Coordinates of C-alpha atoms in Angstrom, one line a residue:
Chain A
X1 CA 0.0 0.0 0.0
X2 CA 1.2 3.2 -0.9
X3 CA -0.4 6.1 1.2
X4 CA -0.7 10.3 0.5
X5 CA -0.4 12.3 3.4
X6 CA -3.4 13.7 3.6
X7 CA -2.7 17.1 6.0
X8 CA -3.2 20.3 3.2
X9 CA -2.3 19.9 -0.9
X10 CA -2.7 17.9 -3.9
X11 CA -3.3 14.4 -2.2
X12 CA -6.6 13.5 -5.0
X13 CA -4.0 14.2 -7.7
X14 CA -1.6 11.9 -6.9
X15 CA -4.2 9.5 -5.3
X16 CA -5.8 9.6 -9.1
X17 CA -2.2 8.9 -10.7
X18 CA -1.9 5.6 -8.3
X19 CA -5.1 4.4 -9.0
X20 CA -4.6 4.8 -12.7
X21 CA -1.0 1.9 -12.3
X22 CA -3.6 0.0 -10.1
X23 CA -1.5 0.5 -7.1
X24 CA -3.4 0.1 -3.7
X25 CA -3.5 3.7 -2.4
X26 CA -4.9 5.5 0.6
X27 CA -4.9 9.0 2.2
X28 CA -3.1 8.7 5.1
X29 CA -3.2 11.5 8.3
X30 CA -3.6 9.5 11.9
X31 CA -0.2 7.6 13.2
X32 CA -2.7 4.0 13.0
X33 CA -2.4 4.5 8.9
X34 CA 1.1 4.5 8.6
X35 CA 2.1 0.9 10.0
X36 CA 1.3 -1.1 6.5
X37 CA 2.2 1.3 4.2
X38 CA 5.2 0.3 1.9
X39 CA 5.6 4.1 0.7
X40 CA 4.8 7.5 1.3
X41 CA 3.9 10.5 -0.5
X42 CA 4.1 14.1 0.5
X43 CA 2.3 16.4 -1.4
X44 CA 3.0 20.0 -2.8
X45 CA 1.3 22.3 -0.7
X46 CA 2.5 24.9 1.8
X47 CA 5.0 23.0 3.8
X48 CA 4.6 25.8 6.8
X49 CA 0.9 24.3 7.0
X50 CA 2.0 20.5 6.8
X51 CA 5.1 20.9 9.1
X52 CA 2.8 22.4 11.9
X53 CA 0.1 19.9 11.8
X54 CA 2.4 17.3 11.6
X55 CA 4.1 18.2 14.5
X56 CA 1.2 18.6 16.7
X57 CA -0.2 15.6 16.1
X58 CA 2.9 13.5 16.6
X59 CA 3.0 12.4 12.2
X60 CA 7.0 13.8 12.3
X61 CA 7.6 10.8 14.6
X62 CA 5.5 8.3 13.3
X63 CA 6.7 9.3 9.9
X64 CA 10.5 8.6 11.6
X65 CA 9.6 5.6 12.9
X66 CA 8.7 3.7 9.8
X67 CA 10.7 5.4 7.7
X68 CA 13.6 3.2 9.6
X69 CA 11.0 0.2 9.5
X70 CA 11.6 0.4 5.5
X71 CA 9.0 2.9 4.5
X72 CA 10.4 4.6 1.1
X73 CA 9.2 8.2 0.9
X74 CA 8.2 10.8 -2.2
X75 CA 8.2 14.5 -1.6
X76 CA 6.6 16.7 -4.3
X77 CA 7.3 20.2 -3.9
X78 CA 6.4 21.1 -0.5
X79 CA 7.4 17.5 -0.1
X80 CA 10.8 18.2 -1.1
X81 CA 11.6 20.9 1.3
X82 CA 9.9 18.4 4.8
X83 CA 12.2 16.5 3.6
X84 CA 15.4 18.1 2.9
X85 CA 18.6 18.0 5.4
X86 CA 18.9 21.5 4.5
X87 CA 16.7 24.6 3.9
X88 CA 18.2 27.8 3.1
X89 CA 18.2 30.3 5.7
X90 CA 15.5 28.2 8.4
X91 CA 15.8 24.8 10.6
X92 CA 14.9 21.4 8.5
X93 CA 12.2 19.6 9.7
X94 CA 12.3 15.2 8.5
X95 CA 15.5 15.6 7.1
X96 CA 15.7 12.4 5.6
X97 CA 18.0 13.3 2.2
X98 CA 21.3 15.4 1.6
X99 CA 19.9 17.6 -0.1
X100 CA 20.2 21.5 0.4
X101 CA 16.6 23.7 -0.9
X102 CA 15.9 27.0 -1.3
X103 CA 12.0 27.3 -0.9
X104 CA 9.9 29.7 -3.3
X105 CA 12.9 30.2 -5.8
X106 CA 11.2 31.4 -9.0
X107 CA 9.3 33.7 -7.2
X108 CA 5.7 34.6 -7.8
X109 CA 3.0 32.8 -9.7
X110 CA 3.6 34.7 -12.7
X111 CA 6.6 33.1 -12.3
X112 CA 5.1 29.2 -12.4
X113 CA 6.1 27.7 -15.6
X114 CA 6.1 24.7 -17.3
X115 CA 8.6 22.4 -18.8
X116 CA 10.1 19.5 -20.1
X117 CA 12.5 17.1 -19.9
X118 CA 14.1 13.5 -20.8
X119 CA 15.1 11.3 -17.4
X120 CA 16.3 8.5 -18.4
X121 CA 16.4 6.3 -14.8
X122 CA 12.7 7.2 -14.8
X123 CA 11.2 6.6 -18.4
X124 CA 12.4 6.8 -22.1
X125 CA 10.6 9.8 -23.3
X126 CA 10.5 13.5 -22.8
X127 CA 8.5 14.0 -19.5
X128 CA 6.1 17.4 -19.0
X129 CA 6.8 19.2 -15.9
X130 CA 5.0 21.5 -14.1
X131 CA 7.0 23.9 -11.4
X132 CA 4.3 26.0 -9.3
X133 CA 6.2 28.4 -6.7
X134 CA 8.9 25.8 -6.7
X135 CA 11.8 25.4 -4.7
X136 CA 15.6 24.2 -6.3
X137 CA 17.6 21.8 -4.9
X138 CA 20.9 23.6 -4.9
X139 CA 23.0 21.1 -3.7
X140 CA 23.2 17.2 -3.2
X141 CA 25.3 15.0 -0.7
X142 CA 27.2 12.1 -1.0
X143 CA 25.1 9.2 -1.9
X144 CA 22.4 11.4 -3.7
X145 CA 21.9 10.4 -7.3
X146 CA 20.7 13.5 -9.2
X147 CA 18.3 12.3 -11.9
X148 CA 17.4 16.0 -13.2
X149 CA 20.1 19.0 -13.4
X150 CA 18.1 22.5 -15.3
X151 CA 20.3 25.5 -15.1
X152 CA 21.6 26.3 -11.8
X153 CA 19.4 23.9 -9.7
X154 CA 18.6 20.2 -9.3
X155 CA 14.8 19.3 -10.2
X156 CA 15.4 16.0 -9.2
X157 CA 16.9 13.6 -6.9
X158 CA 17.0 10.5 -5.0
X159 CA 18.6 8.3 -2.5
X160 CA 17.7 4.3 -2.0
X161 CA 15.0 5.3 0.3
X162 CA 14.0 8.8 -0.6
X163 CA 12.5 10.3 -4.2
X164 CA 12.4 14.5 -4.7
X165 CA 11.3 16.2 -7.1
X166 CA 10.5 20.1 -7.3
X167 CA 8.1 19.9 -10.0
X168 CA 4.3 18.1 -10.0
X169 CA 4.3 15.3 -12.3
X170 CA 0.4 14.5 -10.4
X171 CA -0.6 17.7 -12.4
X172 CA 0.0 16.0 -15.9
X173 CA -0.5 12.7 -17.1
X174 CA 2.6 11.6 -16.6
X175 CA 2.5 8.1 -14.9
X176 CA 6.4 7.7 -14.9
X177 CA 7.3 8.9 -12.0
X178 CA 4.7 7.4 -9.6
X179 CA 5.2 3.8 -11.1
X180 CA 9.2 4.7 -10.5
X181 CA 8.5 5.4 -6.9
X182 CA 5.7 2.2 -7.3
X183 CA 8.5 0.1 -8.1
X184 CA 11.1 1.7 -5.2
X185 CA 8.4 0.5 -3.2
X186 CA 8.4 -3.0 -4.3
X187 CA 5.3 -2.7 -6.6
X188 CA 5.3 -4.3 -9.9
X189 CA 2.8 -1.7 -12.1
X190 CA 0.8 -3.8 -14.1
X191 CA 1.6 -3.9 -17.8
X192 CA 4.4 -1.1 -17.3
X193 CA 6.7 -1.6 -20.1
X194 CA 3.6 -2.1 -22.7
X195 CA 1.8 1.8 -20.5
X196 CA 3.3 4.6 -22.0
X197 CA 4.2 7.5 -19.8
X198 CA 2.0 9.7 -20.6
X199 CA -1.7 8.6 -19.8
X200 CA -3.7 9.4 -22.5
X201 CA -7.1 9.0 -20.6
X202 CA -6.1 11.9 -18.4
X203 CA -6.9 15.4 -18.3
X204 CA -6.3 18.3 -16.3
X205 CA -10.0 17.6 -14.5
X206 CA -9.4 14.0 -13.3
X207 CA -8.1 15.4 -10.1
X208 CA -12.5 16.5 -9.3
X209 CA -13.2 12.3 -9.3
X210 CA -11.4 12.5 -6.3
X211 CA -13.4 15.2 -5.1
X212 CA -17.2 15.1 -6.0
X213 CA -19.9 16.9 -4.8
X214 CA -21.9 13.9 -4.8
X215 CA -19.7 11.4 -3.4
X216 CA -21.2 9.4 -0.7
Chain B
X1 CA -3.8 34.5 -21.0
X2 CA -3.3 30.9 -22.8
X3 CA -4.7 27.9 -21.9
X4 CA -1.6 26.6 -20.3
X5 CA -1.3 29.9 -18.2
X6 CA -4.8 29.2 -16.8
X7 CA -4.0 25.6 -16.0
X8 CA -1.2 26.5 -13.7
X9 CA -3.4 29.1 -12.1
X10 CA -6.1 26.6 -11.4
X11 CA -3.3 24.2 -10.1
X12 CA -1.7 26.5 -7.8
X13 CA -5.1 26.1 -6.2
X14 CA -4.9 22.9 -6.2
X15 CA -2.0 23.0 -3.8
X16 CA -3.9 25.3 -1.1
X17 CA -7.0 22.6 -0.3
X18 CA -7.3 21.7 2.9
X19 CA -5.7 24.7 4.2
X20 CA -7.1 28.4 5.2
X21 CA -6.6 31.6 4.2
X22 CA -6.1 34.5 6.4
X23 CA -7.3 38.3 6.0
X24 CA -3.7 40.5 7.7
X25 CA -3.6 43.9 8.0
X26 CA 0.2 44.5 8.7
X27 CA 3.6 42.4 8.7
X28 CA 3.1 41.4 12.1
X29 CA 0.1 39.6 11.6
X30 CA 1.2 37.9 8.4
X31 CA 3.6 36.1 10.6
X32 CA 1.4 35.2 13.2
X33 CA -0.8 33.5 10.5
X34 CA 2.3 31.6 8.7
X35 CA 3.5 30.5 11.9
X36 CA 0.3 29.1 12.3
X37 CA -0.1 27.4 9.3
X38 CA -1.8 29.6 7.1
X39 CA -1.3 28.6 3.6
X40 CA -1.7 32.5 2.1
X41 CA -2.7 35.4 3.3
X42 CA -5.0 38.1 2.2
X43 CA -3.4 41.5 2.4
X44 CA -5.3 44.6 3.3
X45 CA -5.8 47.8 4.9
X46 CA -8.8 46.7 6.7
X47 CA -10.1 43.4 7.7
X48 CA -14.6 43.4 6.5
X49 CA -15.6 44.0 10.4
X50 CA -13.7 47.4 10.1
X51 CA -15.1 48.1 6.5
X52 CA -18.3 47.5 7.9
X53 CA -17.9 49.7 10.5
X54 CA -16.5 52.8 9.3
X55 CA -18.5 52.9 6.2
X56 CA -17.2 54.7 3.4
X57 CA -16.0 53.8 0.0
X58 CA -13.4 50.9 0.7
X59 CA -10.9 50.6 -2.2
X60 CA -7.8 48.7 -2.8
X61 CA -4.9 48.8 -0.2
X62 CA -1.5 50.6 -0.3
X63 CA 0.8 48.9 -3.1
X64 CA 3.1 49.5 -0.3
X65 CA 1.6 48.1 2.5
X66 CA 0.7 45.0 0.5
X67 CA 4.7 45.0 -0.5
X68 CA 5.6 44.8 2.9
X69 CA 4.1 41.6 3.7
X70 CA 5.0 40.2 0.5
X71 CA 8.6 40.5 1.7
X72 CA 7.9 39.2 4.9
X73 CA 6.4 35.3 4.5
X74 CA 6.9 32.8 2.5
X75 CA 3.5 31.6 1.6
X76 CA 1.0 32.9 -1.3
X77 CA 0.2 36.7 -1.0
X78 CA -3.3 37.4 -2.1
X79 CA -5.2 41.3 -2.2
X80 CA -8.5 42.4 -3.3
X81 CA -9.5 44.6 -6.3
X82 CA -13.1 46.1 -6.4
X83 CA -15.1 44.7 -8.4
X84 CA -15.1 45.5 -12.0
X85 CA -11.9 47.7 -11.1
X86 CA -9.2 46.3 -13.6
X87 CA -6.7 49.0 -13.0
X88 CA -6.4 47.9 -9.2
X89 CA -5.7 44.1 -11.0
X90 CA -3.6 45.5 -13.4
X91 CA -1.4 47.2 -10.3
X92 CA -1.6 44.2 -8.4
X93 CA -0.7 41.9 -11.3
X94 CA 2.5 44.5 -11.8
X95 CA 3.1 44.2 -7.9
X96 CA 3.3 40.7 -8.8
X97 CA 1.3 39.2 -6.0
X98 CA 0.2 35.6 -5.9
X99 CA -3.8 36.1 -6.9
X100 CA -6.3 38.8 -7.0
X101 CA -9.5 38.7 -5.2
X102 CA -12.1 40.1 -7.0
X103 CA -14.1 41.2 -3.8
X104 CA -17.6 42.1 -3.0
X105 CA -16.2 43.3 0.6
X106 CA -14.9 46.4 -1.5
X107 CA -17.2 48.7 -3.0
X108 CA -17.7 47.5 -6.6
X109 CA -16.3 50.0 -8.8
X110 CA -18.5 48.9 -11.7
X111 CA -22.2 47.8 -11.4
X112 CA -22.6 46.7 -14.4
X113 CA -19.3 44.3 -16.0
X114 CA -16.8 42.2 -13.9
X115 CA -13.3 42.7 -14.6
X116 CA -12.3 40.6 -17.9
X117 CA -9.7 38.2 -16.4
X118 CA -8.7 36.6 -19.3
X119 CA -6.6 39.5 -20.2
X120 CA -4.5 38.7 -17.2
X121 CA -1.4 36.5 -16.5
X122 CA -2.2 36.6 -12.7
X123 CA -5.0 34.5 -11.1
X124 CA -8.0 35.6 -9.7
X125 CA -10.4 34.5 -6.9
X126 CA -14.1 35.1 -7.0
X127 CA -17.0 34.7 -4.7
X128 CA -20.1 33.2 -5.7
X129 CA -23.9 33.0 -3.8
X130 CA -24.9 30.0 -6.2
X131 CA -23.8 27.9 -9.0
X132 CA -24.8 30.6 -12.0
X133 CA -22.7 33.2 -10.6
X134 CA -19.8 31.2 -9.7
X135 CA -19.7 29.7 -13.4
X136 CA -20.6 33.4 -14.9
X137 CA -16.8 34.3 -13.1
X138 CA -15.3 31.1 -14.4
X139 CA -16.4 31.8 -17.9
X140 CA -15.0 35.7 -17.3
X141 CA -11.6 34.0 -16.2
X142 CA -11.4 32.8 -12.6
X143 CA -9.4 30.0 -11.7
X144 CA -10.8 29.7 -8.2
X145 CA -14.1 30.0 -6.7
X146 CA -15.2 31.1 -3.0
X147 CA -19.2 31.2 -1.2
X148 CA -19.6 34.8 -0.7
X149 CA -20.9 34.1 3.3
X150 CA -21.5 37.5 5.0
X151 CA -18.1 38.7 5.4
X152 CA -17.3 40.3 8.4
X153 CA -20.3 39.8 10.7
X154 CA -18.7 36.3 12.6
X155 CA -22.0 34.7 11.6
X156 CA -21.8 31.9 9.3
X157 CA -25.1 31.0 8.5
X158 CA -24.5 32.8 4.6
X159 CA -21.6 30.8 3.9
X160 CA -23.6 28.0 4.5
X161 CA -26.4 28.6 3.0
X162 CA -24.5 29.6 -0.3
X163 CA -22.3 26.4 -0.2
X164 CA -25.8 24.4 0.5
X165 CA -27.5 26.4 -2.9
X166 CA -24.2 25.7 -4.9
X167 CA -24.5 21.7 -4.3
X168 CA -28.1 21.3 -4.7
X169 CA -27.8 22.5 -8.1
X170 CA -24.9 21.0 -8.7
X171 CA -27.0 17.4 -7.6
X172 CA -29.7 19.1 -10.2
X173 CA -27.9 19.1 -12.6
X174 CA -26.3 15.5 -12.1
X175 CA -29.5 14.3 -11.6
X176 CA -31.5 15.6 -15.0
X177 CA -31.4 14.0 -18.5
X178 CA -29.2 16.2 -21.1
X179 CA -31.8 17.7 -22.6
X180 CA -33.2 20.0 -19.7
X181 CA -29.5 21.0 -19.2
X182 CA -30.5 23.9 -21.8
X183 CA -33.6 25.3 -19.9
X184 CA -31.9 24.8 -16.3
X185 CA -28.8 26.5 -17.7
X186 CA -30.9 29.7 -19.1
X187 CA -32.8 29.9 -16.3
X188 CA -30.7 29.8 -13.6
X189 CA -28.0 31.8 -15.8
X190 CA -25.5 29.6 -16.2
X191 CA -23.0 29.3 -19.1
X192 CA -24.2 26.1 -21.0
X193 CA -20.9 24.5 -21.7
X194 CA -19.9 24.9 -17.9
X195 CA -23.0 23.7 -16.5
X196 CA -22.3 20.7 -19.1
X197 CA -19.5 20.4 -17.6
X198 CA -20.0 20.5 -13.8
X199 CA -22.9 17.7 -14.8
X200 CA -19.8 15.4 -16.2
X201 CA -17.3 16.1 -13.4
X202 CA -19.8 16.5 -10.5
X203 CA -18.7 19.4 -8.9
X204 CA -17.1 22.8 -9.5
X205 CA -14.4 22.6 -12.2
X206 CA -12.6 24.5 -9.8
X207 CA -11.0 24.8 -6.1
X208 CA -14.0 26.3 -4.3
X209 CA -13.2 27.8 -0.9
X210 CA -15.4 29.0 2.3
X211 CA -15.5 32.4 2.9
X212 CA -18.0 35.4 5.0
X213 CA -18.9 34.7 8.6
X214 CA -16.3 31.9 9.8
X215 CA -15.2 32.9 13.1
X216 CA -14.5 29.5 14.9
X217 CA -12.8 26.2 14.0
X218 CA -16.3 24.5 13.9
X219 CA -17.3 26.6 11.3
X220 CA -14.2 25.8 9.5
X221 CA -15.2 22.0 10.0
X222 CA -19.1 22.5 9.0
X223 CA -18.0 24.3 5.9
X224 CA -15.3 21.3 5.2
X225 CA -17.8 19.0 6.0
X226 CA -20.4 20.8 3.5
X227 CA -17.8 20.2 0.5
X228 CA -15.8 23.3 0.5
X229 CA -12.2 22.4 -0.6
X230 CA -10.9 24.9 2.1
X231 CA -11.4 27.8 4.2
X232 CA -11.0 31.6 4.4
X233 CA -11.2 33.6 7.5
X234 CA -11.5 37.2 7.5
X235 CA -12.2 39.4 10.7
X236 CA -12.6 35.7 12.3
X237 CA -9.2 35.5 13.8
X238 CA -7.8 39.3 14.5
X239 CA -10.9 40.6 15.7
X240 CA -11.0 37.5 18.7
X241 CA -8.7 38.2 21.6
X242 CA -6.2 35.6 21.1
X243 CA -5.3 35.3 17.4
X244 CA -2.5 33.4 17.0
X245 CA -4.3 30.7 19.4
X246 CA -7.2 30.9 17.4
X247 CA -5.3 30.8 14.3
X248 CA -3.9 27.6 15.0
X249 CA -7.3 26.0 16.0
X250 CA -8.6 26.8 12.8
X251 CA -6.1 25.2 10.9
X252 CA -5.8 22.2 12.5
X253 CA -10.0 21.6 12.9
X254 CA -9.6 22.3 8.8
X255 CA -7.0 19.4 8.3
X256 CA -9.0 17.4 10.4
X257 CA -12.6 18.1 9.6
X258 CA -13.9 15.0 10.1
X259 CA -12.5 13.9 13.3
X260 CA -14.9 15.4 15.7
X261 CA -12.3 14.6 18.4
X262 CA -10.1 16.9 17.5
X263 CA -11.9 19.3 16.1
X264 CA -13.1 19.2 20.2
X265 CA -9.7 18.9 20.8
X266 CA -8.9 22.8 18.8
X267 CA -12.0 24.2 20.4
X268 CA -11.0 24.5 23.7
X269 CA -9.6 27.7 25.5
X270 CA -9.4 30.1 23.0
X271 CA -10.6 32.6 25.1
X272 CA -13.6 34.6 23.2
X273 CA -14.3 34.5 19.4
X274 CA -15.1 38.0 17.5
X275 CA -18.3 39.5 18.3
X276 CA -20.9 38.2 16.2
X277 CA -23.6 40.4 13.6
X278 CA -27.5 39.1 13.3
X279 CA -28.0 39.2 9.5
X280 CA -31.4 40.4 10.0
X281 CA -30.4 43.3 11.9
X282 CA -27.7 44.7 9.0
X283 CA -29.5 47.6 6.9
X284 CA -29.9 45.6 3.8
X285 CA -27.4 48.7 2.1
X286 CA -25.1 47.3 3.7
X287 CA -25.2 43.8 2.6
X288 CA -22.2 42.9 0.9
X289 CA -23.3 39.4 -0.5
X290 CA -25.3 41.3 -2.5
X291 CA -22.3 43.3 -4.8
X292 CA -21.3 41.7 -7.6
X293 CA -24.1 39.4 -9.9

């Protein structure tokens, strides 16, 4: 089972991109959800807001805890900077990579943008990438394996048992990365060499299935 | 603005449900409500219980003021523009804020057009009393949607009864063969191919947020509960007498809506909410639910 923490952010987008691989998925936000889950995902947001709520109610720990138990862990975005051994100018919080971040690098949301790029580790093809108020990575440790370099920043990175990446892939159809981070998991996607990485079934509304007005 | 433009305004959101949004007046306050987990805040001279108060013609805030807290947090800065005033959104687009909310607690500077917002790169937030209105300021450009509530008054039954109106028509909707869609759109003034299109996707095709009247964190939870996507508070938290307390209870009874526990748990001791406004006993001149169509 791979769970979203489900504090503040896009948790239905990436929750949509699971279901689509057919990976078991749930929103996760009590310390009880977190014992079977063979990956995490922390979800861009404002990571102010998730930091403090998960603090309060004791998820930092539990997040800790099974993180040592085996527990790989995604950060999108917000994500990235929880879980970063270093932010620029304030305290880390999970510090769980050697990565440093700068948060809100672009500046604005005039300044949001969207890109593309080819990783090969993660799938053949040129990948669409969205960067919202993003942060860069400006500088990995020893033992990080940087899959994306742009310009003056790092996009992308991981260690064995930590994924980062500064852009959104949950806001395209781009299935790549979450059946990369499936399979860092253990997971075996169904059908993934024959899926291409780009979901053609996908729009930028699939996130409201999550979300309904009508739902239950 | 393209297409793609749009898109990333809708997704930035995206990234803000589940959280709330707070009304600051100065640097000071925009610290308080980052500290406590706000996940943007909404600049201005004067939070809607003051507006409502000292009367007047209430018009965008200080570039410079609005700068100031800009500079200071880290999190989304949002301001209001009058309605129909697209100067005030073309000098908050140059200020190069985070979104524009195109605000009924302002006086509307036009009675007649809301601003285009297609012409803009920014985003912009809109309020809404029902499903036709809030799908009248998608088609003009809005890439996020809030109830209109009563804004400053501390009383939340508005808010709810707009999110209520909003859903049930949204359900209509759902619920009616294809071919009514036409006369249900016209006569409830509804863009057809959105109201096509909320049919499809069940919902608003955008983030809709709570806002007028929430002054505690149960409101927060009731409007959560109701289907709002997340919360903003205006007066609610620097009018009560312990707002950084208060602003912290808020928060965490959003994240946790539905865990009556500890939404309990964020109720307690927070010392006296803002005083409260009967709707009934407001001159209806000085409705502000009412600006804006």
């Amino acid at each position: 089972m791979i769970g979203v923490l489900n504090l503040q952010g896009g948790v239905v987008e990436h929750l949509d991109h699971l279901e689509r691989l057919g990976i078991p998925c749930i929103p996760v936000k009590d310390p009880a959800d977190f014992c079977r889950l063979s990956g995490l995902i922390i979800p861009g947001g404002e990571s102010t807001c998730m930091s403090r709520l998960m603090r309060i109610f004791g998820i930092e720990e539990v997040i800790l805890r099974e993180f040592k138990r085996g527990m790989k862990i995604w950060g999108t975005c917000a994500g990235t900077i929880l879980l970063a051994k270093s932010i620029v100018g304030e305290p880390a919080y999970l510090s769980l990579i050697d990565i440093e971040i700068e948060r809100n690098s672009f500046g604005s949301q005039l300044d949001s943008f969207v890109s593309e790029a080819c990783i090969p580790q993660v799938a053949p093809y040129l990948l669409p990438l969205i960067f919202i108020r993003a942060p860069k990575i400006t500088r990995a440790g020893e033992g990080v394996n940087v899959l994306l370099r742009m310009e003056d920043y790092i996009a992308a990175a991981e260690s064995p048992n930590v994924l980062v990446t500064v852009f959104h892939p949950e806001l395209t159809g781009c299935v790549a990365f979450h059946r990369y981070f499936a399979k860092k998991c253990g997971f075996d996607p169904l059908d993934q060499k024959s899926l291409p990485a780009i979901d053609p079934a996908w729009n930028s509304k699939s996130w409201t299935r999550q979300a309904r007005i009508t739902r239950s | 603005m393209d297409k793609k433009r749009y898109e990333l305004n809708v997704q930035l959101a995206q990234m803000l449900k589940g959280g709330v949004i707070m009304d600051v007046t100065n640097v000071e306050q925009a610290k308080i409500a980052e500290e406590a987990g706000a996940v943007a805040v909404m600049a201005l001279e004067r939070v809607p219980a003051d507006i409502r108060k000292q009367g007047g013609v209430a018009r965008m805030s200080d570039p410079a003021m609005i700068l100031e807290i800009k500079k200071a947090v880290s999190i989304p800065v949002m301001a209001k523009a009058r309605i129909g005033h697209f100067v005030e959104a073309q000098i908050l687009e140059s200020l190069k804020i985070d979104y524009i909310d195109e605000s009924e607690v302002l006086t509307p500077a036009d009675e007649e057009s809301h601003i285009d917002k297609t012409k803009f790169s920014i985003p912009f937030v809109c309020g809404c009393r029902n499903l036709g209105e809030a799908l009248r300021r998608i088609a003009e450009g809005a890439a996020m949607i809030r109830t209109k509530g009563e804004a400053g008054t501390g009383n939340v039954v508005e808010a709810v009864r707009h999110i209520r109106t909003v859903n049930r028509e949204i359900r209509q909707l759902v619920g009616m063969p294809v071919e009514e869609v036409t006369g249900y759109a016209k006569a409830n003034g509804m863009p057809y191919e959105l109201a096509l299109q909320v049919r499809e996707l069940e919902r608003l095709p955008v983030v809709n947020f709570a806002a007028g009247g929430i002054a505690t964190p149960a409101d927060a939870a009731l409007m959560m509960q109701l289907g709002c996507d997340g919360i903003f508070v205006g007066s609610g938290i620097f009018k009560s007498n312990n707002p950084a307390l208060r602003a912290r209870a808020i928060v965490k009874a959003t994240a946790y809506y539905n865990d009556p526990a500890k939404v309990l748990e964020a109720s307690m001791g927070l010392g006296e909410a803002m005083p409260g406004l009967e709707i009934a006993e407001i001159p209806p001149g000085q409705l502000l639910a009412g600006r804006g169509w």
